[in-house]
JSON list of N, CA and C and ligand atoms in Angstrom, two decimals:
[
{"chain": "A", "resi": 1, "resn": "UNK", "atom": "N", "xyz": [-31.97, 206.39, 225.42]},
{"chain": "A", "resi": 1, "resn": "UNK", "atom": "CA", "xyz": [-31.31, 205.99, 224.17]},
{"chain": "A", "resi": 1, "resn": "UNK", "atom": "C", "xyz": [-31.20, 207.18, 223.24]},
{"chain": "A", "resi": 2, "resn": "UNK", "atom": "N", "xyz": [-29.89, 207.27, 222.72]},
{"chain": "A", "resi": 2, "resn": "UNK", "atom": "CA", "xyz": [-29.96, 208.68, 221.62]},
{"chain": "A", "resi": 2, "resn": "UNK", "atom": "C", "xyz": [-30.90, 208.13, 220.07]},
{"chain": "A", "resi": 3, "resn": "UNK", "atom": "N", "xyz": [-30.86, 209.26, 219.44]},
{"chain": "A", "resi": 3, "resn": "UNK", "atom": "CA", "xyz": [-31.32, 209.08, 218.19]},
{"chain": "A", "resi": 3, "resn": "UNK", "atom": "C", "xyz": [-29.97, 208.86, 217.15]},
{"chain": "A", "resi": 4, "resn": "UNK", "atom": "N", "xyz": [-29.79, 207.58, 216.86]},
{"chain": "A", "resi": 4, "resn": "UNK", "atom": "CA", "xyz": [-28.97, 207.15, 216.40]},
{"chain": "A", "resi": 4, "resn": "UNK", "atom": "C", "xyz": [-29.01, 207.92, 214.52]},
{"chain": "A", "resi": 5, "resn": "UNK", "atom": "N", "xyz": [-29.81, 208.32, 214.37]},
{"chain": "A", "resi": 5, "resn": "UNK", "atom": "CA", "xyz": [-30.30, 208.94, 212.94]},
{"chain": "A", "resi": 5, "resn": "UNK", "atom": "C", "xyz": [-29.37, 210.31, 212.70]},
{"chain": "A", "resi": 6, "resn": "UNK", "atom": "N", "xyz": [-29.21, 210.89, 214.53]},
{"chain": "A", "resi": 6, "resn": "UNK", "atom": "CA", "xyz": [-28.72, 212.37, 214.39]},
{"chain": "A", "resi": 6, "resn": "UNK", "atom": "C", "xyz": [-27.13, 212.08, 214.09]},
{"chain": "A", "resi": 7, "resn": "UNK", "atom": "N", "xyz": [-26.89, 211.20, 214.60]},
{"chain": "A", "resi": 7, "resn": "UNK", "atom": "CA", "xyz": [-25.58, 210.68, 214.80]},
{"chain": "A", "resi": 7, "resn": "UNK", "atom": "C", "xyz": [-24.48, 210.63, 213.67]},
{"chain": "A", "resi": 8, "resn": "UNK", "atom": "N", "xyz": [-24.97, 210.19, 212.76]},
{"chain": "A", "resi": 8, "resn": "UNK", "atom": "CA", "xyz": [-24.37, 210.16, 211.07]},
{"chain": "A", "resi": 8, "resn": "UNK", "atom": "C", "xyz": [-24.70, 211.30, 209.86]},
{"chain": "A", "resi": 9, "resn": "UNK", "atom": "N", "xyz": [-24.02, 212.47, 210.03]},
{"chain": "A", "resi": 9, "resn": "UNK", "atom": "CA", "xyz": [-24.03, 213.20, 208.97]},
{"chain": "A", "resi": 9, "resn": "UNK", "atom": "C", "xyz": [-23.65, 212.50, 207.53]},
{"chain": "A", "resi": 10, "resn": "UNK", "atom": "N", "xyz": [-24.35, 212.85, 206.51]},
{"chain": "A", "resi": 10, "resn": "UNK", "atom": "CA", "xyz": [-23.60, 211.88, 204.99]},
{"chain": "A", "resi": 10, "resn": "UNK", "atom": "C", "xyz": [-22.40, 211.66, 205.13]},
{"chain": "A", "resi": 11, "resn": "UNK", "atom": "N", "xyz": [-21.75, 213.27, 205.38]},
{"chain": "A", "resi": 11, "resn": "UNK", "atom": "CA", "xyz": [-20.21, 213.07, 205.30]},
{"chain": "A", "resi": 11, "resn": "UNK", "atom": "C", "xyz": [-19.37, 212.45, 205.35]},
{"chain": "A", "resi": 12, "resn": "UNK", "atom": "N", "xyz": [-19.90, 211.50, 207.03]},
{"chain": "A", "resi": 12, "resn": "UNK", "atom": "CA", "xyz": [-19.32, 210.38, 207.49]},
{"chain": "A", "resi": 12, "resn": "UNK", "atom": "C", "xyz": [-19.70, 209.25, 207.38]},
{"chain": "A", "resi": 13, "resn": "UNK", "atom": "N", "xyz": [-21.01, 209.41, 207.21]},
{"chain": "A", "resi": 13, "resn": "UNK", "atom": "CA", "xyz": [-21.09, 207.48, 206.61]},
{"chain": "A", "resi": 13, "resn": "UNK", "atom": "C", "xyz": [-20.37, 207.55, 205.46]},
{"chain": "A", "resi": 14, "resn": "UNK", "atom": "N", "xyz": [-20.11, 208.98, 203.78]},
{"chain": "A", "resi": 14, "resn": "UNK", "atom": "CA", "xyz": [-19.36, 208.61, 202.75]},
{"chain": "A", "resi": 14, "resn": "UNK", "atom": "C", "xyz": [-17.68, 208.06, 203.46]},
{"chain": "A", "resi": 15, "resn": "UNK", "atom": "N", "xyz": [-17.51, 208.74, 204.09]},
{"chain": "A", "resi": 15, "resn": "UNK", "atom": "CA", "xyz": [-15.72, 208.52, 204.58]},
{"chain": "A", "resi": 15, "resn": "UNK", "atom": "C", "xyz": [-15.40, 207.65, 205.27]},
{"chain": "A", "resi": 16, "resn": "UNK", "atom": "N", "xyz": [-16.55, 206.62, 205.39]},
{"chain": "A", "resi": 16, "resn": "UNK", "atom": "CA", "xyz": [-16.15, 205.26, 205.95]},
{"chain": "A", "resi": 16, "resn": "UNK", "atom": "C", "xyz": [-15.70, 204.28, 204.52]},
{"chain": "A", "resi": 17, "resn": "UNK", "atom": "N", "xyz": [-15.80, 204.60, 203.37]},
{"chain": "A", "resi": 17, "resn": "UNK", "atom": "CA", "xyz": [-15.51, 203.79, 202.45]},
{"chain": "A", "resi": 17, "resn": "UNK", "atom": "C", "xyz": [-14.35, 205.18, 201.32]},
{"chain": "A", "resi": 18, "resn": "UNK", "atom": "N", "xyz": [-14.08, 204.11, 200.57]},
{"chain": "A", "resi": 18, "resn": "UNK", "atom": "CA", "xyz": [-12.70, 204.43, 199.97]},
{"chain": "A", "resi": 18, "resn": "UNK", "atom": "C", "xyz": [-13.09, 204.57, 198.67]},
{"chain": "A", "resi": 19, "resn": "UNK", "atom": "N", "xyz": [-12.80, 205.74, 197.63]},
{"chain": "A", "resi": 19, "resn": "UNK", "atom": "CA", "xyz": [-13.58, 205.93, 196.95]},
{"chain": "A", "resi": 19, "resn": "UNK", "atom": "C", "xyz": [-12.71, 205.98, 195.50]},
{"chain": "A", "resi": 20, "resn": "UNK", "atom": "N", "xyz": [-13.18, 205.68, 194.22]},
{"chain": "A", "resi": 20, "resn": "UNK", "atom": "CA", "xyz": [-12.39, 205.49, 192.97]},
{"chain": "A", "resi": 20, "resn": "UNK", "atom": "C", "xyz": [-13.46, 205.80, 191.73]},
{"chain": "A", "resi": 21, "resn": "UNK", "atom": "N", "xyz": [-12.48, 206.45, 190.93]},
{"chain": "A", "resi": 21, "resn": "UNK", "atom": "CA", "xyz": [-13.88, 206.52, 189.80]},
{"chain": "A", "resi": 21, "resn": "UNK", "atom": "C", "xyz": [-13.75, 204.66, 189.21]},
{"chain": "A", "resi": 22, "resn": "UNK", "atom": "N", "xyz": [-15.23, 204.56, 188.88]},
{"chain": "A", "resi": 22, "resn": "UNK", "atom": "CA", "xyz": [-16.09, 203.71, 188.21]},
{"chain": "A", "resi": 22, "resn": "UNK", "atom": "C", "xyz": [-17.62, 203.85, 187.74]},
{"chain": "A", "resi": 23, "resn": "UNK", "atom": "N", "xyz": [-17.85, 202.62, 187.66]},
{"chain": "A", "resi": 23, "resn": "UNK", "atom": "CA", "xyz": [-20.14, 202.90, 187.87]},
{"chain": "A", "resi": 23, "resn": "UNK", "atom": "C", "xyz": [-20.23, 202.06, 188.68]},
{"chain": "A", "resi": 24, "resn": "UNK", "atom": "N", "xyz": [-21.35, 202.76, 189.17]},
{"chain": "A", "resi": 24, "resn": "UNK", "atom": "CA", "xyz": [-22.22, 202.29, 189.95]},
{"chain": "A", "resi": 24, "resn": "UNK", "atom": "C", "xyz": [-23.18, 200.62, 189.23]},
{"chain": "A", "resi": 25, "resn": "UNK", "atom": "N", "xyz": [-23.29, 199.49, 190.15]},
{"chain": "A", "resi": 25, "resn": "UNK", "atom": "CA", "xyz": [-23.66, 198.20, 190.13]},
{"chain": "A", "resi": 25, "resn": "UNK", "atom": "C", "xyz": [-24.67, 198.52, 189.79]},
{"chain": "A", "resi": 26, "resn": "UNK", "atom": "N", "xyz": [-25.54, 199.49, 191.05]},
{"chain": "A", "resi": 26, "resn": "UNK", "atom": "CA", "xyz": [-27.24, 199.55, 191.42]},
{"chain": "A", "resi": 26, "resn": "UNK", "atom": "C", "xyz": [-27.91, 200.55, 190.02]},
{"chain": "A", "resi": 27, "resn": "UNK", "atom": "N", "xyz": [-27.20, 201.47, 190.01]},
{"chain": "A", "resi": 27, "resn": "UNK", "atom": "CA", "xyz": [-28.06, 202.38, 189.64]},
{"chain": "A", "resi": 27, "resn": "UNK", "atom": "C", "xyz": [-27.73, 202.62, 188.21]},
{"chain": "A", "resi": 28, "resn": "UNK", "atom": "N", "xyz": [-26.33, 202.29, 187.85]},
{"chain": "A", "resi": 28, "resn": "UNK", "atom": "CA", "xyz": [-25.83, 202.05, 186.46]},
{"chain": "A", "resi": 28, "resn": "UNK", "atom": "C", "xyz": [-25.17, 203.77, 186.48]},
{"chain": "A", "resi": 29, "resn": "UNK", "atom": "N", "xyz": [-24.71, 204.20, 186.51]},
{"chain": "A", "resi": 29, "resn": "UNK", "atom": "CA", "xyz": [-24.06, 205.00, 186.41]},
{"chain": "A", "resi": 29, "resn": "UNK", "atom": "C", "xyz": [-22.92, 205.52, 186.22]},
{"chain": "A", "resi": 30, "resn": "UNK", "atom": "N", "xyz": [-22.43, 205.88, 185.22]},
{"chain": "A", "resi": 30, "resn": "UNK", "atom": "CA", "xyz": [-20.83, 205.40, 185.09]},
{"chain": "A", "resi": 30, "resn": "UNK", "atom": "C", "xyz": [-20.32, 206.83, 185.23]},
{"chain": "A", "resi": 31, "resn": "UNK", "atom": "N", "xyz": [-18.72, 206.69, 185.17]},
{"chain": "A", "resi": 31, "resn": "UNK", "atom": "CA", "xyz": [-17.96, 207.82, 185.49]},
{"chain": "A", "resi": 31, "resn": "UNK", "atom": "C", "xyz": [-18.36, 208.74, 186.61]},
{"chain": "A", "resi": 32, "resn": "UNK", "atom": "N", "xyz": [-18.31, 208.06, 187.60]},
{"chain": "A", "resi": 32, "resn": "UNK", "atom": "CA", "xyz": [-18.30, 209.06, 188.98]},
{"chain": "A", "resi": 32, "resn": "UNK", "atom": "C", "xyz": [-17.81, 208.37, 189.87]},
{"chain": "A", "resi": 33, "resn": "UNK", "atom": "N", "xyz": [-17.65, 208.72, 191.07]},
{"chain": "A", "resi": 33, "resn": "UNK", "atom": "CA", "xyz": [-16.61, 208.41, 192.07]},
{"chain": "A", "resi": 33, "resn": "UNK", "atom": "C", "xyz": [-17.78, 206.78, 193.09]},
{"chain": "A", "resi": 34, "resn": "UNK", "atom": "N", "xyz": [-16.90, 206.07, 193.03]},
{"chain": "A", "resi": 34, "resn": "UNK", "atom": "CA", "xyz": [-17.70, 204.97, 193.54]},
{"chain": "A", "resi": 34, "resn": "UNK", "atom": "C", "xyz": [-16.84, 203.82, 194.70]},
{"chain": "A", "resi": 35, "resn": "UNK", "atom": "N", "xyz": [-17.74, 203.52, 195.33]},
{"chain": "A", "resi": 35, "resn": "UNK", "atom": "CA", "xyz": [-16.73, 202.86, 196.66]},
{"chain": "A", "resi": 35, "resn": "UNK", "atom": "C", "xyz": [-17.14, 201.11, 196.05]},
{"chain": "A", "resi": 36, "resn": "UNK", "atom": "N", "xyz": [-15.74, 200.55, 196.46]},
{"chain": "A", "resi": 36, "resn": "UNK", "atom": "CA", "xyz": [-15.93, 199.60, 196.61]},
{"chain": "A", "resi": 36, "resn": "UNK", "atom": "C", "xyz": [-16.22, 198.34, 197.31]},
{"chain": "A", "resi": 37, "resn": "UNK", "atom": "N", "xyz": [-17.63, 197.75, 197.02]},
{"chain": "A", "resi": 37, "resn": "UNK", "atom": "CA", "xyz": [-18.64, 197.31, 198.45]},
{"chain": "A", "resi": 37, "resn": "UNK", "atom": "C", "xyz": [-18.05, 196.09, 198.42]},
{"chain": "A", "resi": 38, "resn": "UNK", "atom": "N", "xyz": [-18.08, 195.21, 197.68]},
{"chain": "A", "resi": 38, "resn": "UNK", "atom": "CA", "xyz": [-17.93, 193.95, 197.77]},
{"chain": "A", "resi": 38, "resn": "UNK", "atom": "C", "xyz": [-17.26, 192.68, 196.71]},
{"chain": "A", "resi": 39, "resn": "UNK", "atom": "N", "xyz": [-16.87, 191.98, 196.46]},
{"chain": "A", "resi": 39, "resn": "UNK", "atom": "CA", "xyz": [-16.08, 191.45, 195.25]},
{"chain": "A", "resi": 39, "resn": "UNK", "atom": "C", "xyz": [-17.15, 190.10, 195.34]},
{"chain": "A", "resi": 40, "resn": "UNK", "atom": "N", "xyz": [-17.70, 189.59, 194.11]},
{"chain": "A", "resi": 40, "resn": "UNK", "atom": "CA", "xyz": [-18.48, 188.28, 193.94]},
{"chain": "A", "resi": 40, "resn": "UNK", "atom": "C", "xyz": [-18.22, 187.37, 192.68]},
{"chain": "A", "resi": 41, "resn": "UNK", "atom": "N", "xyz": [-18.39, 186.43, 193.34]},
{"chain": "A", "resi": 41, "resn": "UNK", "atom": "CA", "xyz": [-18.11, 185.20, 192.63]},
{"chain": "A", "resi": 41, "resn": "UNK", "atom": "C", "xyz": [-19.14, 185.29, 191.58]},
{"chain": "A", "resi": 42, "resn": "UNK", "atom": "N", "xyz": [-18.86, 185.43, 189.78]},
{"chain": "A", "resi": 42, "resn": "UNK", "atom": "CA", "xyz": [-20.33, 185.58, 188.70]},
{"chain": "A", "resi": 42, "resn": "UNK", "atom": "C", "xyz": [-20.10, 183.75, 188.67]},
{"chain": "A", "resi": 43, "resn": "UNK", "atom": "N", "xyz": [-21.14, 183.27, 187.92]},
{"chain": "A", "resi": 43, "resn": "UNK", "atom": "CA", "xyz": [-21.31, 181.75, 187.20]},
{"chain": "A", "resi": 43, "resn": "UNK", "atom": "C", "xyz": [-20.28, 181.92, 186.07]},
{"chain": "A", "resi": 44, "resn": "UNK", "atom": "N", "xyz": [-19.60, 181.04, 186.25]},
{"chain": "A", "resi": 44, "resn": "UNK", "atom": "CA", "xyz": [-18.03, 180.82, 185.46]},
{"chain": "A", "resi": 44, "resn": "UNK", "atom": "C", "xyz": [-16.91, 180.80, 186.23]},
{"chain": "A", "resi": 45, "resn": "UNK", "atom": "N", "xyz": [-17.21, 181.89, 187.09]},
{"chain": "A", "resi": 45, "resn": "UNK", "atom": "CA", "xyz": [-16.27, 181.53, 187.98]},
{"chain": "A", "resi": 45, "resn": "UNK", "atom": "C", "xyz": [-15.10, 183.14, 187.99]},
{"chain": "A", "resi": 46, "resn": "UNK", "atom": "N", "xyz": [-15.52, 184.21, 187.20]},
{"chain": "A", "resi": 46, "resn": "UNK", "atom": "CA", "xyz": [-15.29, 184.97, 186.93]},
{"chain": "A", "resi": 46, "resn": "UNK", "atom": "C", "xyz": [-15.49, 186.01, 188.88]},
{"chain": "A", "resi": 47, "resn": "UNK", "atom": "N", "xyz": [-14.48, 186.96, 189.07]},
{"chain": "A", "resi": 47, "resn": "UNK", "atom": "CA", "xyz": [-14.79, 188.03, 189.88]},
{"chain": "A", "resi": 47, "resn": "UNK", "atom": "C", "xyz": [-15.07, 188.78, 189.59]},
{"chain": "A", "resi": 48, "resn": "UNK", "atom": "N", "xyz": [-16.07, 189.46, 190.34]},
{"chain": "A", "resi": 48, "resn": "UNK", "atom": "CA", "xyz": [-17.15, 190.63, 190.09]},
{"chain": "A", "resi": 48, "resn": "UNK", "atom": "C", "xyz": [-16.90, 191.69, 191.42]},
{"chain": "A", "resi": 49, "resn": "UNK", "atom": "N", "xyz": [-16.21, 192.95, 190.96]},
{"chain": "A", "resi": 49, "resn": "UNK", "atom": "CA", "xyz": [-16.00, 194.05, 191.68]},
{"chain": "A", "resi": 49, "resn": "UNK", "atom": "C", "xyz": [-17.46, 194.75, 191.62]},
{"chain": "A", "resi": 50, "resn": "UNK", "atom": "N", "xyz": [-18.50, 195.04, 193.04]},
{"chain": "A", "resi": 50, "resn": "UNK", "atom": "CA", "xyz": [-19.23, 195.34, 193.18]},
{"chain": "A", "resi": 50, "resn": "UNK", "atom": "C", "xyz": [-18.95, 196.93, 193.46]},
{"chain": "A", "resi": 51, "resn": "UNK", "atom": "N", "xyz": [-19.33, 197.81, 192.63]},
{"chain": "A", "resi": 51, "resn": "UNK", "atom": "CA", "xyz": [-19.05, 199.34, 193.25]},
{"chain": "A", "resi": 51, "resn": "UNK", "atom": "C", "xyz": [-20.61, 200.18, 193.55]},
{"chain": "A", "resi": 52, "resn": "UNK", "atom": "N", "xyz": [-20.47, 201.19, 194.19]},
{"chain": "A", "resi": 52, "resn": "UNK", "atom": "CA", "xyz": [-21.77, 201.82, 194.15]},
{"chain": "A", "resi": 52, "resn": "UNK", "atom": "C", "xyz": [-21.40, 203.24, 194.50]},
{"chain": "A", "resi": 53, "resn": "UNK", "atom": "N", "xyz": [-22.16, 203.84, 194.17]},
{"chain": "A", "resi": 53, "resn": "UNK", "atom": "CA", "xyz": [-22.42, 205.36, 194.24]},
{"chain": "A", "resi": 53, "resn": "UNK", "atom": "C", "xyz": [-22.64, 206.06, 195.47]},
{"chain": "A", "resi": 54, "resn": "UNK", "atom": "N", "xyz": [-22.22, 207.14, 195.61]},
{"chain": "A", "resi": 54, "resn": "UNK", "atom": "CA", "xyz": [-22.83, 208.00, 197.01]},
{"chain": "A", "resi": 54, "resn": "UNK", "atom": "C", "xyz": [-24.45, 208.04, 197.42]},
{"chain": "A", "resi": 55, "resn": "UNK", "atom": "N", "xyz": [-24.66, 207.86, 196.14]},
{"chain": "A", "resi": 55, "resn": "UNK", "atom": "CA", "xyz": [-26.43, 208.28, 196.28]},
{"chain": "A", "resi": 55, "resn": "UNK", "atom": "C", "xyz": [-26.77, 207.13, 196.60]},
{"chain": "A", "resi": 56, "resn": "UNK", "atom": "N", "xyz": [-26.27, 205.97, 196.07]},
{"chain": "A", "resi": 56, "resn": "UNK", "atom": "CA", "xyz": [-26.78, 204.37, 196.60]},
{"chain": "A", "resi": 56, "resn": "UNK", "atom": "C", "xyz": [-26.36, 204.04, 197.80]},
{"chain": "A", "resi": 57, "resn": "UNK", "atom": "N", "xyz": [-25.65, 204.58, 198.07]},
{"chain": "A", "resi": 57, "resn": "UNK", "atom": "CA", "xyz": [-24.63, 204.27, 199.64]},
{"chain": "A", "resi": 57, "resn": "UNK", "atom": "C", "xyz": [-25.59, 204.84, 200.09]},
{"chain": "A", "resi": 58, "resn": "UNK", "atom": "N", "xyz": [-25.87, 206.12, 200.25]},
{"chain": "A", "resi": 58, "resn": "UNK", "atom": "CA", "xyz": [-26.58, 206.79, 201.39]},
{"chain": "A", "resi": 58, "resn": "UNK", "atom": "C", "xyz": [-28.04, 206.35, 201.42]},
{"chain": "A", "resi": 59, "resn": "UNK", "atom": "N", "xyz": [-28.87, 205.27, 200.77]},
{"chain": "A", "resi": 59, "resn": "UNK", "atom": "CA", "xyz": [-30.29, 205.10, 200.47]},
{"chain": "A", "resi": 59, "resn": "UNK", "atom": "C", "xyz": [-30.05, 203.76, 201.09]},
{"chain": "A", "resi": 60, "resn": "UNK", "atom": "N", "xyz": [-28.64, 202.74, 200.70]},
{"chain": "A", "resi": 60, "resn": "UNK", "atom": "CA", "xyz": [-28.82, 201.59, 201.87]},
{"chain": "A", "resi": 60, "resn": "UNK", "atom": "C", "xyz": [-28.03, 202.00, 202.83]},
{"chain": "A", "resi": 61, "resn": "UNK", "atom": "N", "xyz": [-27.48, 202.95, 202.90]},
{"chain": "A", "resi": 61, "resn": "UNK", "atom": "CA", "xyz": [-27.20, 202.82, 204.75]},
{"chain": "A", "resi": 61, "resn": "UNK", "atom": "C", "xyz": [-28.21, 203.41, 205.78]},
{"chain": "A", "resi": 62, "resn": "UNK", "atom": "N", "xyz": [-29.26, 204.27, 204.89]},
{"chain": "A", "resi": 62, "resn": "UNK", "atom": "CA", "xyz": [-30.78, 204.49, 205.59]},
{"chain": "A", "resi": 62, "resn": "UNK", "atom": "C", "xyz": [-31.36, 203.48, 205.86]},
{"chain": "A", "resi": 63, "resn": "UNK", "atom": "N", "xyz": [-31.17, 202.42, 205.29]},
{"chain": "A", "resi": 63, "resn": "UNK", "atom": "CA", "xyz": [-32.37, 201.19, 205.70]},
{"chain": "A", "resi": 63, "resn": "UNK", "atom": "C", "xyz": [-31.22, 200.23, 207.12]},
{"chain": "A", "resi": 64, "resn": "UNK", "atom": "N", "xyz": [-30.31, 200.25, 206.32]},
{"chain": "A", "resi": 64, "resn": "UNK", "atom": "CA", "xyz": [-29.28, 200.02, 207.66]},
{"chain": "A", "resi": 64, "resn": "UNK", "atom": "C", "xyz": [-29.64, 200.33, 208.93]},
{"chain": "A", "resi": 65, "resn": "UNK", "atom": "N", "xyz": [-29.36, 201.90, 208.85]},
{"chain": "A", "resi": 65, "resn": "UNK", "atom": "CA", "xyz": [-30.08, 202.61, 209.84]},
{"chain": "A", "resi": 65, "resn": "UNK", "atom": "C", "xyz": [-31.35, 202.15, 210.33]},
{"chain": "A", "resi": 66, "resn": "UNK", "atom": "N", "xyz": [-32.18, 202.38, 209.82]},
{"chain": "A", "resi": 66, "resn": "UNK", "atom": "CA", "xyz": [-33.81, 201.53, 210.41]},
{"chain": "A", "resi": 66, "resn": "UNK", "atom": "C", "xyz": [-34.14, 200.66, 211.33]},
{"chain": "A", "resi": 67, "resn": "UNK", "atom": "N", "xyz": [-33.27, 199.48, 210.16]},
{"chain": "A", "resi": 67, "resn": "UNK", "atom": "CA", "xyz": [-33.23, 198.15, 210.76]},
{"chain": "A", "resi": 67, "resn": "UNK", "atom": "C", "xyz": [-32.22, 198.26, 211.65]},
{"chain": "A", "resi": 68, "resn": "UNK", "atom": "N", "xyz": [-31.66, 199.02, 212.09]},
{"chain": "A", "resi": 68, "resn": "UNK", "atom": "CA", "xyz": [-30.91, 199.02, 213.37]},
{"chain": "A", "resi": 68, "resn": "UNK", "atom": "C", "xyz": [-31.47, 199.56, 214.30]},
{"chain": "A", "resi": 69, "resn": "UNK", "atom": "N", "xyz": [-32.61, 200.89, 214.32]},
{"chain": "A", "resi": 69, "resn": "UNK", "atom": "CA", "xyz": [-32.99, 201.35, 214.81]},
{"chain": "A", "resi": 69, "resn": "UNK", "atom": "C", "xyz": [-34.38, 200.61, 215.70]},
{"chain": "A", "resi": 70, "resn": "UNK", "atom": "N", "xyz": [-35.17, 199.48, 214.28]},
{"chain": "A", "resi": 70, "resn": "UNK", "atom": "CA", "xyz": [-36.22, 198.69, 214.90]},
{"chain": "A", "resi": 70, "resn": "UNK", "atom": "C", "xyz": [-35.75, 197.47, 215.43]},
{"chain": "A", "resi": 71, "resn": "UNK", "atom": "N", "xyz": [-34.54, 197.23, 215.65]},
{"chain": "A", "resi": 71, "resn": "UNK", "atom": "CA", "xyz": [-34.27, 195.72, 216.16]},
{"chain": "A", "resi": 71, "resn": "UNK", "atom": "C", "xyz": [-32.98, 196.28, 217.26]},
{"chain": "A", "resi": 72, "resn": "UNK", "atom": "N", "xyz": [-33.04, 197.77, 217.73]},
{"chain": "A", "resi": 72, "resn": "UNK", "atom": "CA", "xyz": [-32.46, 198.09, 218.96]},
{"chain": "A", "resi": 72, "resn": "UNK", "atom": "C", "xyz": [-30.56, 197.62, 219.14]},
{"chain": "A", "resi": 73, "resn": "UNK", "atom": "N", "xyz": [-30.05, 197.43, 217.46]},
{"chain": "A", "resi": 73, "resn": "UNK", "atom": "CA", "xyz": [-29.11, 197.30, 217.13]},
{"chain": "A", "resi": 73, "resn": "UNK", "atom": "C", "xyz": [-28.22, 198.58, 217.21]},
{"chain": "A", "resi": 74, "resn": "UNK", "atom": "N", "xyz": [-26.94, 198.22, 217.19]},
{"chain": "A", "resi": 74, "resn": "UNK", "atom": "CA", "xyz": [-26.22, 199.63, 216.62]},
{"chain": "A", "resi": 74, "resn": "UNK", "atom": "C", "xyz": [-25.52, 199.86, 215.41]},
{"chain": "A", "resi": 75, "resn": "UNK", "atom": "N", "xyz": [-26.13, 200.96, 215.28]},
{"chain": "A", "resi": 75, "resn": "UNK", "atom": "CA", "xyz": [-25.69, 200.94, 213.75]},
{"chain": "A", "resi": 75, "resn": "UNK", "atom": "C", "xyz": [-24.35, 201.77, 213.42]},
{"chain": "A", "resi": 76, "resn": "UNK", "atom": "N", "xyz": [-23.83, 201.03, 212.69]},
{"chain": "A", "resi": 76, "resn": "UNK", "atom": "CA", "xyz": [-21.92, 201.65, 212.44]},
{"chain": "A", "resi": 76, "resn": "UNK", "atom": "C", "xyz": [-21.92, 201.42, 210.61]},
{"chain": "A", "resi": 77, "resn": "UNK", "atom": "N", "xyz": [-21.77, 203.12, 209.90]},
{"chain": "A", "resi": 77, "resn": "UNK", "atom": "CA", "xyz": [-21.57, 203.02, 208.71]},
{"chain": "A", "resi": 77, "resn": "UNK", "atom": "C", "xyz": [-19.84, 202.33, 208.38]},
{"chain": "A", "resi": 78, "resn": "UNK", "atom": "N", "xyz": [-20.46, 202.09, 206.94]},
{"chain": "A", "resi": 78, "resn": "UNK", "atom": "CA", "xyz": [-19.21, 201.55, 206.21]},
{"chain": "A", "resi": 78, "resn": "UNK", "atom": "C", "xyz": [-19.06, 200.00, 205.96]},
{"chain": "A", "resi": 79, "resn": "UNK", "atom": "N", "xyz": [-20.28, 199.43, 206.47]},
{"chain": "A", "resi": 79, "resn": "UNK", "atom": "CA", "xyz": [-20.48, 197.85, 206.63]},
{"chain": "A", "resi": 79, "resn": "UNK", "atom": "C", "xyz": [-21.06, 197.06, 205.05]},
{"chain": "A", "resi": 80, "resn": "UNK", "atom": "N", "xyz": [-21.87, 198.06, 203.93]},
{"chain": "A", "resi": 80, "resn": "UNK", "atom": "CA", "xyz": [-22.28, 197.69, 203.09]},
{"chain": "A", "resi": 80, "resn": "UNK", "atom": "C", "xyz": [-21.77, 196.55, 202.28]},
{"chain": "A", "resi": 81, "resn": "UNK", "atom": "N", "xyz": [-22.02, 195.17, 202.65]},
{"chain": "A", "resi": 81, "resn": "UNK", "atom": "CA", "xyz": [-21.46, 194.37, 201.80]},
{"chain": "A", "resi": 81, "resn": "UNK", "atom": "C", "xyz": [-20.62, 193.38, 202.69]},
{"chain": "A", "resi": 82, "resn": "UNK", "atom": "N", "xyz": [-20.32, 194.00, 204.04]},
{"chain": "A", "resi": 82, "resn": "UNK", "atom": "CA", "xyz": [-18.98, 193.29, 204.66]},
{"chain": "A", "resi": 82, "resn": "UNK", "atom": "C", "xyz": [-20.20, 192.61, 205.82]},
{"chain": "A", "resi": 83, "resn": "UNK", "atom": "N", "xyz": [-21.19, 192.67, 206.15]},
{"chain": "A", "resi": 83, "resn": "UNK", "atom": "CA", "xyz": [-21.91, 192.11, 207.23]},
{"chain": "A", "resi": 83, "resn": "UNK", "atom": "C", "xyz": [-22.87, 191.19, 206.97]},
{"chain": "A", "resi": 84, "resn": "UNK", "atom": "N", "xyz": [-22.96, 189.96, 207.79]},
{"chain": "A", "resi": 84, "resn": "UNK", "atom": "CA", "xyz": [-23.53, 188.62, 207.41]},
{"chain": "A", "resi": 84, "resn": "UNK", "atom": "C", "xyz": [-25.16, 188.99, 207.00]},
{"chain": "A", "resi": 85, "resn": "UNK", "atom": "N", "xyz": [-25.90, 189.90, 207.54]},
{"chain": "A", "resi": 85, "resn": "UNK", "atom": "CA", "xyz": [-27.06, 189.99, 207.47]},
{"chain": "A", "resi": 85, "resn": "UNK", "atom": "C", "xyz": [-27.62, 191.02, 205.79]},
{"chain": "A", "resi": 86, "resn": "UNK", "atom": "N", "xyz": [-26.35, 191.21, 205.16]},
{"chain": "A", "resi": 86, "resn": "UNK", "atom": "CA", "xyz": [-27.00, 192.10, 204.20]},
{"chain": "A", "resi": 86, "resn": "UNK", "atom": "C", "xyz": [-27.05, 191.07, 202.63]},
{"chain": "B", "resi": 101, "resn": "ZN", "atom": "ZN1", "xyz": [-25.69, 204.35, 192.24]}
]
């Protein structure tokens, strides 16, 4: 089995997502370039554009990684938000 860890330079897990200035959800950060993960329903009934940062991207697609790595999964960046298990 390879080391699925060597496999993903940042570069390319960033260039699996599409990127726009905003802030960041997680980390609060505004005015920098941010991908957009996911769109959610707030209480009211209002939509909520979920964005996040490079630095947040790359800290959950490490655990991504992991948990792909300890449950013998494969792991494919760019999923943040779009996969049933997150
Ligand atoms: Zn962030």
């Amino acid at each position: 089995m390879t080391d699925q860890s060597e496999a993903w330079p940042p570069g390319e897990i960033l260039a699996a997502y599409d990127w726009q200035d905003g802030a960041c959800f997680r980390c609060r950060d505004g005015a920098r370039s941010v991908a957009h993960i996911a769109t959610v329903t707030a209480p009211g009934g209002a939509s909520v554009r979920l964005l996040m940062c490079g630095s947040c991207i790359l800290r959950e697609e490490e655990l991504r990684l992991s948990r792909a790595i300890a449950t013998g999964a494969t792991y494919v960046p760019g999923r943040i938000g779009r996969s049933p298990d997150s």
